Tab-separated table of C-alpha atoms in Angstrom:
chain	number	residue	atom	x	y	z
A	1	UNK	CA	-2.306	19.388	-13.681
A	2	UNK	CA	1.449	18.961	-13.468
A	3	UNK	CA	3.456	18.858	-16.696
A	4	UNK	CA	4.605	15.332	-15.940
A	5	UNK	CA	1.067	14.036	-15.399
A	6	UNK	CA	-0.165	15.780	-18.540
A	7	UNK	CA	2.443	14.133	-20.752
A	8	UNK	CA	3.191	10.794	-19.089
A	9	UNK	CA	0.175	9.778	-17.032
A	10	UNK	CA	1.053	6.078	-17.267
A	11	UNK	CA	4.242	6.725	-15.279
A	12	UNK	CA	2.211	7.214	-12.114
A	13	UNK	CA	0.611	3.792	-12.450
A	14	UNK	CA	4.059	2.226	-12.830
A	15	UNK	CA	5.416	4.087	-9.808
A	16	UNK	CA	2.527	3.062	-7.567
A	17	UNK	CA	2.810	-0.469	-8.938
A	18	UNK	CA	6.465	-0.642	-7.925
A	19	UNK	CA	5.624	0.594	-4.425
A	20	UNK	CA	2.845	-1.965	-4.040
A	21	UNK	CA	5.146	-4.751	-5.206
A	22	UNK	CA	7.492	-3.753	-2.394
A	23	UNK	CA	4.569	-3.707	0.055
A	24	UNK	CA	3.518	-7.192	-1.016
A	25	UNK	CA	7.053	-8.466	-0.541
A	26	UNK	CA	7.283	-6.897	2.926
A	27	UNK	CA	3.703	-7.954	3.822
A	28	UNK	CA	2.597	-4.385	4.528
A	29	UNK	CA	-1.100	-3.572	4.603
A	30	UNK	CA	-0.543	0.126	3.918
A	31	UNK	CA	2.170	2.761	3.787
A	32	UNK	CA	2.146	6.442	4.711
A	33	UNK	CA	4.395	8.747	2.719
A	34	UNK	CA	5.197	12.197	4.082
A	35	UNK	CA	8.242	13.291	2.065
A	36	UNK	CA	7.174	16.106	-0.310
A	37	UNK	CA	9.478	14.813	-3.037
A	38	UNK	CA	7.960	11.341	-2.863
A	39	UNK	CA	4.392	12.635	-2.763
A	40	UNK	CA	5.170	14.674	-5.875
A	41	UNK	CA	6.770	11.629	-7.516
A	42	UNK	CA	3.661	9.508	-6.951
A	43	UNK	CA	0.921	12.119	-7.531
A	44	UNK	CA	2.348	15.145	-9.362
A	45	UNK	CA	1.258	17.632	-6.660
A	46	UNK	CA	3.411	20.724	-7.280
A	47	UNK	CA	2.785	23.671	-4.963
A	48	UNK	CA	4.223	25.663	-2.062
A	49	UNK	CA	1.767	24.086	0.368
A	50	UNK	CA	4.261	21.448	1.524
A	51	UNK	CA	5.235	23.696	4.435
A	52	UNK	CA	2.297	22.011	6.179
A	53	UNK	CA	2.519	18.214	6.603
A	54	UNK	CA	1.001	16.060	3.869
A	55	UNK	CA	0.323	12.339	3.999
A	56	UNK	CA	-0.215	9.977	1.116
A	57	UNK	CA	-1.986	6.831	2.308
A	58	UNK	CA	-1.301	3.899	-0.022
A	59	UNK	CA	-3.148	0.671	0.848
A	60	UNK	CA	-1.984	-2.596	-0.652
A	61	UNK	CA	-5.208	-2.606	-2.641
A	62	UNK	CA	-7.794	0.053	-3.287
A	63	UNK	CA	-7.904	3.818	-3.414
A	64	UNK	CA	-4.911	6.005	-2.645
A	65	UNK	CA	-5.755	8.959	-0.377
A	66	UNK	CA	-3.921	12.284	-0.114
A	67	UNK	CA	-4.397	14.116	3.168
A	68	UNK	CA	-3.492	17.753	3.737
A	69	UNK	CA	-5.121	21.030	4.741
A	70	UNK	CA	-8.688	21.423	3.473
A	71	UNK	CA	-7.824	24.753	1.827
A	72	UNK	CA	-5.696	22.897	-0.767
A	73	UNK	CA	-8.771	21.259	-2.304
A	74	UNK	CA	-8.792	23.258	-5.551
A	75	UNK	CA	-5.063	22.797	-6.212
A	76	UNK	CA	-5.286	19.059	-5.664
A	77	UNK	CA	-8.425	18.763	-7.801
A	78	UNK	CA	-6.555	20.509	-10.625
A	79	UNK	CA	-3.329	18.533	-10.338
A	80	UNK	CA	-3.907	15.076	-8.858
A	81	UNK	CA	-5.718	12.352	-10.764
A	82	UNK	CA	-4.696	9.165	-8.969
A	83	UNK	CA	-5.627	9.881	-5.337
A	84	UNK	CA	-8.737	10.895	-3.453
A	85	UNK	CA	-8.398	14.106	-1.427
A	86	UNK	CA	-9.183	14.274	2.286
A	87	UNK	CA	-8.694	17.673	3.899
A	88	UNK	CA	-8.362	18.606	7.540
A	89	UNK	CA	-9.496	21.824	9.161
A	90	UNK	CA	-6.908	24.025	10.800
A	91	UNK	CA	-8.054	23.001	14.274
A	92	UNK	CA	-7.044	19.414	13.346
A	93	UNK	CA	-3.793	17.858	12.204
A	94	UNK	CA	-3.040	15.649	9.232
A	95	UNK	CA	-2.681	12.769	11.719
A	96	UNK	CA	-6.345	13.061	12.732
A	97	UNK	CA	-7.596	12.527	9.195
A	98	UNK	CA	-4.912	10.027	8.173
A	99	UNK	CA	-5.809	7.949	11.227
A	100	UNK	CA	-9.464	7.921	10.224
A	101	UNK	CA	-8.530	6.936	6.659
A	102	UNK	CA	-6.421	4.045	7.916
A	103	UNK	CA	-9.093	2.812	10.347
A	104	UNK	CA	-11.631	2.865	7.520
A	105	UNK	CA	-9.500	0.333	5.658
A	106	UNK	CA	-10.712	-2.323	8.098
A	107	UNK	CA	-9.801	-4.261	11.195
A	108	UNK	CA	-7.279	-6.393	9.303
A	109	UNK	CA	-4.897	-3.441	9.067
A	110	UNK	CA	-1.883	-4.389	11.183
A	111	UNK	CA	1.382	-3.790	9.325
A	112	UNK	CA	1.982	-0.177	8.316
A	113	UNK	CA	5.048	1.337	6.710
A	114	UNK	CA	6.055	4.953	7.198
A	115	UNK	CA	8.952	7.221	6.310
A	116	UNK	CA	10.350	7.679	9.797
A	117	UNK	CA	13.287	9.776	8.525
A	118	UNK	CA	11.164	12.178	6.488
A	119	UNK	CA	11.281	15.918	7.157
A	120	UNK	CA	7.520	15.832	6.599
A	121	UNK	CA	6.893	13.616	9.653
A	122	UNK	CA	7.757	15.506	12.856
A	123	UNK	CA	7.986	13.526	16.069
A	124	UNK	CA	4.690	14.783	17.470
A	125	UNK	CA	2.830	13.836	14.316
A	126	UNK	CA	4.290	10.325	14.298
A	127	UNK	CA	3.282	9.820	17.938
A	128	UNK	CA	-0.223	11.121	17.257
A	129	UNK	CA	-0.621	8.579	14.455
A	130	UNK	CA	0.617	5.745	16.631
A	131	UNK	CA	-1.905	6.634	19.351
A	132	UNK	CA	-4.767	6.423	16.881
A	133	UNK	CA	-3.760	2.924	15.760
A	134	UNK	CA	-2.563	1.193	18.939
A	135	UNK	CA	-2.841	-2.299	17.441
A	136	UNK	CA	-0.690	-1.520	14.404
A	137	UNK	CA	2.949	-2.481	13.976
A	138	UNK	CA	4.934	0.314	12.338
A	139	UNK	CA	7.792	-0.362	9.930
A	140	UNK	CA	10.366	2.141	8.720
A	141	UNK	CA	10.384	2.326	4.905
A	142	UNK	CA	12.541	5.457	4.697
A	143	UNK	CA	14.412	5.621	1.416
A	144	UNK	CA	12.334	3.065	-0.465
A	145	UNK	CA	10.621	5.510	-2.814
A	146	UNK	CA	13.759	7.686	-2.872
A	147	UNK	CA	15.692	4.766	-4.348
A	148	UNK	CA	13.055	4.369	-7.060
A	149	UNK	CA	13.639	8.011	-7.974
A	150	UNK	CA	17.380	7.610	-8.557
A	151	UNK	CA	16.996	6.358	-12.134
A	152	UNK	CA	15.174	8.802	-14.400
A	153	UNK	CA	12.763	7.612	-17.067
A	154	UNK	CA	13.054	9.034	-20.604
A	155	UNK	CA	10.271	11.509	-19.787
A	156	UNK	CA	12.047	12.641	-16.622
A	157	UNK	CA	15.308	13.048	-18.511
A	158	UNK	CA	13.572	15.484	-20.856
A	159	UNK	CA	12.632	17.652	-17.890
A	160	UNK	CA	16.209	17.581	-16.583
A	161	UNK	CA	17.470	18.625	-20.018
A	162	UNK	CA	14.974	21.490	-20.073
A	163	UNK	CA	16.085	22.536	-16.598
A	164	UNK	CA	19.712	22.541	-17.800
A	165	UNK	CA	18.819	25.057	-20.503
A	166	UNK	CA	17.222	27.280	-17.849
A	167	UNK	CA	20.350	26.939	-15.697
A	168	UNK	CA	22.586	28.057	-18.551
A	169	UNK	CA	20.386	31.075	-19.265
A	170	UNK	CA	20.370	32.104	-15.604
A	171	UNK	CA	24.134	31.648	-15.318
A	172	UNK	CA	24.795	33.727	-18.439
A	173	UNK	CA	22.705	36.572	-17.035
A	174	UNK	CA	24.374	36.384	-13.622
A	175	UNK	CA	27.867	36.436	-15.130
A	176	UNK	CA	26.957	39.358	-17.396
A	177	UNK	CA	25.776	41.367	-14.363
A	178	UNK	CA	29.119	41.025	-12.556
A	179	UNK	CA	31.369	44.084	-12.796
A	180	UNK	CA	33.230	46.422	-10.433
A	181	UNK	CA	30.655	48.497	-8.592
A	182	UNK	CA	27.760	46.072	-9.054
A	183	UNK	CA	26.159	44.503	-6.003
A	184	UNK	CA	25.456	40.861	-5.274
A	185	UNK	CA	21.780	41.833	-5.171
A	186	UNK	CA	21.911	43.132	-8.750
A	187	UNK	CA	23.518	39.867	-9.869
A	188	UNK	CA	20.733	37.944	-8.136
A	189	UNK	CA	18.041	40.058	-9.794
A	190	UNK	CA	19.487	39.429	-13.264
A	191	UNK	CA	19.772	35.719	-12.505
A	192	UNK	CA	16.152	35.388	-11.349
A	193	UNK	CA	14.787	37.362	-14.287
A	194	UNK	CA	16.587	35.146	-16.793
A	195	UNK	CA	15.580	31.981	-14.960
A	196	UNK	CA	11.897	32.855	-15.125
A	197	UNK	CA	11.949	34.139	-18.697
A	198	UNK	CA	13.757	30.981	-19.869
A	199	UNK	CA	10.835	28.847	-18.720
A	200	UNK	CA	11.876	27.914	-15.193
A	201	UNK	CA	9.773	27.753	-12.066
A	202	UNK	CA	10.882	28.235	-8.457
A	203	UNK	CA	13.813	25.915	-7.639
A	204	UNK	CA	14.411	23.986	-4.433
A	205	UNK	CA	17.268	26.325	-3.508
A	206	UNK	CA	17.478	29.911	-4.626
A	207	UNK	CA	20.763	30.803	-6.350
A	208	UNK	CA	23.842	30.921	-4.130
A	209	UNK	CA	25.668	34.174	-4.896
A	210	UNK	CA	28.614	35.106	-2.659
A	211	UNK	CA	31.718	37.223	-3.131
A	212	UNK	CA	35.191	36.976	-1.606
A	213	UNK	CA	34.390	37.831	2.017
A	214	UNK	CA	31.813	35.028	2.244
A	215	UNK	CA	33.224	32.367	-0.087
A	216	UNK	CA	33.475	29.854	2.746
A	217	UNK	CA	29.784	30.033	3.647
A	218	UNK	CA	28.206	26.912	2.214
A	219	UNK	CA	24.512	27.757	2.030
A	220	UNK	CA	24.096	31.519	2.136
A	221	UNK	CA	23.318	33.775	-0.772
A	222	UNK	CA	23.338	37.369	-1.950
A	223	UNK	CA	23.772	40.466	0.187
A	224	UNK	CA	24.176	44.173	-0.617
A	225	UNK	CA	27.963	43.753	-0.901
A	226	UNK	CA	29.527	45.864	-3.655
A	227	UNK	CA	31.864	43.949	-5.964
A	228	UNK	CA	35.411	45.286	-6.191
A	229	UNK	CA	38.340	44.567	-8.459
A	230	UNK	CA	40.065	41.415	-7.265
A	231	UNK	CA	36.903	39.840	-5.863
A	232	UNK	CA	35.813	36.322	-6.714
A	233	UNK	CA	32.087	35.672	-7.073
A	234	UNK	CA	30.739	32.200	-6.348
A	235	UNK	CA	27.661	31.316	-8.419
A	236	UNK	CA	25.713	28.104	-7.905
A	237	UNK	CA	22.180	27.805	-9.197
A	238	UNK	CA	19.661	25.502	-10.796
A	239	UNK	CA	16.903	25.873	-13.276
A	240	UNK	CA	13.751	23.960	-12.403
A	241	UNK	CA	11.202	22.554	-14.848
A	242	UNK	CA	8.289	20.475	-13.539
A	243	UNK	CA	10.234	20.186	-10.228
A	244	UNK	CA	13.284	18.646	-11.964
A	245	UNK	CA	16.625	20.370	-11.415
A	246	UNK	CA	19.955	20.757	-13.216
A	247	UNK	CA	22.456	22.542	-10.929
A	248	UNK	CA	25.371	24.521	-12.314
A	249	UNK	CA	28.235	26.382	-10.621
A	250	UNK	CA	31.065	28.728	-11.600
A	251	UNK	CA	33.582	31.061	-9.929
A	252	UNK	CA	33.852	34.447	-11.653
A	253	UNK	CA	36.656	36.961	-11.028
A	254	UNK	CA	36.175	40.727	-11.002
A	255	UNK	CA	38.656	42.880	-12.873
A	256	UNK	CA	41.598	40.499	-12.978
A	257	UNK	CA	42.549	36.851	-12.580
A	258	UNK	CA	44.517	36.286	-9.344
A	259	UNK	CA	47.915	34.638	-9.623
A	260	UNK	CA	47.697	30.846	-9.662
A	261	UNK	CA	44.032	30.729	-10.656
A	262	UNK	CA	44.675	29.424	-14.157
A	263	UNK	CA	46.742	26.559	-12.748
A	264	UNK	CA	44.056	25.652	-10.214
A	265	UNK	CA	41.403	25.828	-12.926
A	266	UNK	CA	43.388	23.375	-15.019
A	267	UNK	CA	43.526	20.903	-12.123
A	268	UNK	CA	39.782	21.283	-11.449
A	269	UNK	CA	38.924	20.710	-15.091
A	270	UNK	CA	41.210	17.673	-15.300
A	271	UNK	CA	39.625	16.230	-12.141
A	272	UNK	CA	36.161	16.887	-13.586
A	273	UNK	CA	37.143	15.015	-16.746
A	274	UNK	CA	38.363	12.104	-14.598
A	275	UNK	CA	34.957	11.941	-12.927
A	276	UNK	CA	33.219	11.847	-16.318
A	277	UNK	CA	35.473	8.985	-17.421
A	278	UNK	CA	34.727	7.052	-14.214
A	279	UNK	CA	30.950	7.526	-14.447
A	280	UNK	CA	29.835	4.240	-15.978
A	281	UNK	CA	26.894	1.915	-15.323
A	282	UNK	CA	28.024	-0.606	-12.720
A	283	UNK	CA	30.740	1.620	-11.231
A	284	UNK	CA	30.629	2.384	-7.512
A	285	UNK	CA	30.316	5.893	-6.131
A	286	UNK	CA	33.586	5.552	-4.197
A	287	UNK	CA	35.409	4.687	-7.431
A	288	UNK	CA	34.192	7.905	-8.991
A	289	UNK	CA	35.345	9.931	-5.996
A	290	UNK	CA	38.723	8.175	-6.134
A	291	UNK	CA	39.121	9.311	-9.747
A	292	UNK	CA	38.594	12.931	-8.686
A	293	UNK	CA	40.910	12.652	-5.690
A	294	UNK	CA	43.601	10.945	-7.760
A	295	UNK	CA	43.990	13.981	-10.005
A	296	UNK	CA	44.123	16.290	-6.996
A	297	UNK	CA	46.751	14.094	-5.319
A	298	UNK	CA	48.947	14.013	-8.430
A	299	UNK	CA	48.759	17.805	-8.622
A	300	UNK	CA	50.441	17.977	-5.218
A	301	UNK	CA	47.371	18.526	-3.042
A	302	UNK	CA	47.054	15.122	-1.365
A	303	UNK	CA	46.127	16.835	1.904
A	304	UNK	CA	42.965	18.238	0.321
A	305	UNK	CA	39.764	16.224	0.751
A	306	UNK	CA	36.113	16.944	0.077
A	307	UNK	CA	32.975	15.295	1.438
A	308	UNK	CA	31.988	14.315	-2.122
A	309	UNK	CA	32.620	15.205	-5.765
A	310	UNK	CA	28.930	15.272	-6.636
A	311	UNK	CA	25.504	13.917	-5.758
A	312	UNK	CA	22.339	12.690	-7.425
A	313	UNK	CA	19.722	15.252	-8.387
A	314	UNK	CA	16.295	15.333	-9.971
A	315	UNK	CA	13.064	16.145	-8.132
A	316	UNK	CA	13.463	18.926	-5.593
A	317	UNK	CA	11.022	20.775	-3.342
A	318	UNK	CA	12.039	23.812	-1.238
A	319	UNK	CA	14.179	24.052	0.791
A	320	UNK	CA	16.444	21.781	-1.285
A	321	UNK	CA	17.247	20.546	-4.780
A	322	UNK	CA	19.024	17.467	-3.357
A	323	UNK	CA	15.834	15.393	-3.384
A	324	UNK	CA	14.987	15.542	0.304
A	325	UNK	CA	16.639	16.003	3.660
A	326	UNK	CA	19.633	13.819	2.771
A	327	UNK	CA	22.276	13.882	0.049
A	328	UNK	CA	23.125	10.803	-2.043
A	329	UNK	CA	26.744	11.706	-2.672
A	330	UNK	CA	29.668	10.372	-4.678
A	331	UNK	CA	31.669	9.866	-1.495
A	332	UNK	CA	34.905	8.077	-0.703
A	333	UNK	CA	33.013	5.588	1.498
A	334	UNK	CA	29.943	4.944	-0.692
A	335	UNK	CA	29.238	1.594	-2.365
A	336	UNK	CA	26.259	2.942	-4.330
A	337	UNK	CA	26.192	1.226	-7.719
A	338	UNK	CA	25.647	3.652	-10.580
A	339	UNK	CA	22.986	2.953	-13.174
A	340	UNK	CA	22.058	4.322	-16.552
A	341	UNK	CA	19.467	7.077	-16.186
A	342	UNK	CA	20.937	8.635	-13.048
A	343	UNK	CA	21.543	12.383	-13.082
A	344	UNK	CA	24.278	14.002	-11.022
A	345	UNK	CA	25.465	17.412	-9.925
A	346	UNK	CA	29.219	16.933	-10.408
A	347	UNK	CA	31.481	19.378	-8.559
A	348	UNK	CA	35.197	19.984	-8.886
A	349	UNK	CA	36.613	22.672	-6.654
A	350	UNK	CA	39.867	23.663	-5.026
A	351	UNK	CA	39.157	26.460	-2.581
A	352	UNK	CA	41.645	27.581	0.050
A	353	UNK	CA	44.015	24.741	-0.801
A	354	UNK	CA	47.167	26.591	0.167
A	355	UNK	CA	48.178	30.174	0.922
A	356	UNK	CA	49.147	32.048	-2.234
A	357	UNK	CA	47.336	29.732	-4.627
A	358	UNK	CA	44.212	30.689	-6.556
A	359	UNK	CA	40.727	29.273	-6.026
A	360	UNK	CA	38.563	27.581	-8.597
A	361	UNK	CA	35.169	25.923	-8.758
A	362	UNK	CA	33.155	24.341	-11.542
A	363	UNK	CA	30.029	22.181	-11.421
A	364	UNK	CA	27.607	20.806	-13.986
A	365	UNK	CA	24.639	18.473	-14.308
A	366	UNK	CA	25.565	15.152	-15.879
A	367	UNK	CA	23.329	12.379	-17.197
A	368	UNK	CA	24.668	8.827	-17.107
A	369	UNK	CA	23.667	6.796	-20.165
A	370	UNK	CA	24.546	3.321	-21.320
A	371	UNK	CA	27.523	4.673	-23.257
A	372	UNK	CA	28.789	6.969	-20.516
A	373	UNK	CA	28.380	10.463	-19.102
A	374	UNK	CA	26.800	13.423	-20.894
A	375	UNK	CA	27.210	16.964	-19.555
A	376	UNK	CA	23.812	18.686	-19.847
A	377	UNK	CA	24.750	22.215	-18.740
A	378	UNK	CA	26.800	24.030	-21.373
A	379	UNK	CA	28.241	27.139	-19.701
A	380	UNK	CA	31.987	27.469	-20.529
A	381	UNK	CA	34.382	26.231	-17.836
A	382	UNK	CA	37.421	28.364	-18.631
A	383	UNK	CA	38.393	30.997	-16.030
A	384	UNK	CA	36.106	34.025	-16.395
A	385	UNK	CA	37.087	37.628	-15.685
A	386	UNK	CA	34.496	40.416	-15.732
A	387	UNK	CA	35.651	44.014	-16.215
């Protein structure tokens, strides 16, 4: 049984109730959910089996049914208490069984919602479902459950706080492993060991660990590269507790601090502080980004722009800790209204701004409360040099 279900079983009733209220408003007879993050949110199913498509069939009334491979029966019996399990053999697909489940609901089934932008619903699977229910009208409900997940309950916030402690432990171990002559692989090994021993489980992303020659690669991680004096090591990682994440990032220098780095670090930290001041219930995401950009502009780097200065985090299933196959970012063009209970991965970085200037990067997990922003990860933000 998942940790969340064991401690807050009533939350699942409330979550399904909110979904069914939406269904009633939209006059939907049933919905099919295929996003792993949303299936976890509604049932607590926490395993690596999501590589194969799952479907959660939620009728407007009656029993919820979880459909996946038959071999997952024991895991689902141990973890899921609010849905009946229907397994399919490996010569079938999840669409075969989900179609039978839907047809069994009766001839009055006409209006069906599905997550048409879910990574868990490939095109062939969606077409196979449609063929089995030719009389049905399909409605795209992508993002509906995702939006419910944006605000974290008190119980969820506890898991994020626990994940932040794991993140700090993993970061401390990774930083301690950095020295001239060490390899990126050794840093990764120390990071993973600390993450597990601190109480974490497997995160949506593994830690991103890259040194100078690969700093510009966004989503790659460690190699056998040997760290040399003058290198910068990019570290971005997240602890994970009960599938809740708290990302954390730092840039560590080997042997010496390059010229200009302290100045860039000061700008990054000031911009980060501006984001914290702008994070208030009722503020818009674009206003928060503008606060970050304003500091950068005043520092003389008005040409420098980023795609966001942070994004919402919480539940994550591999291959991502962003909550699915999209990113809800604090962007210059976003009108998302911020609410108390949201958790963010806030990033402030100035990398490759101008020839001859240093690079710097800092990121932390931040919880927005009624009185403002609280930084949950505690790793120091001052420039770090490892000898």
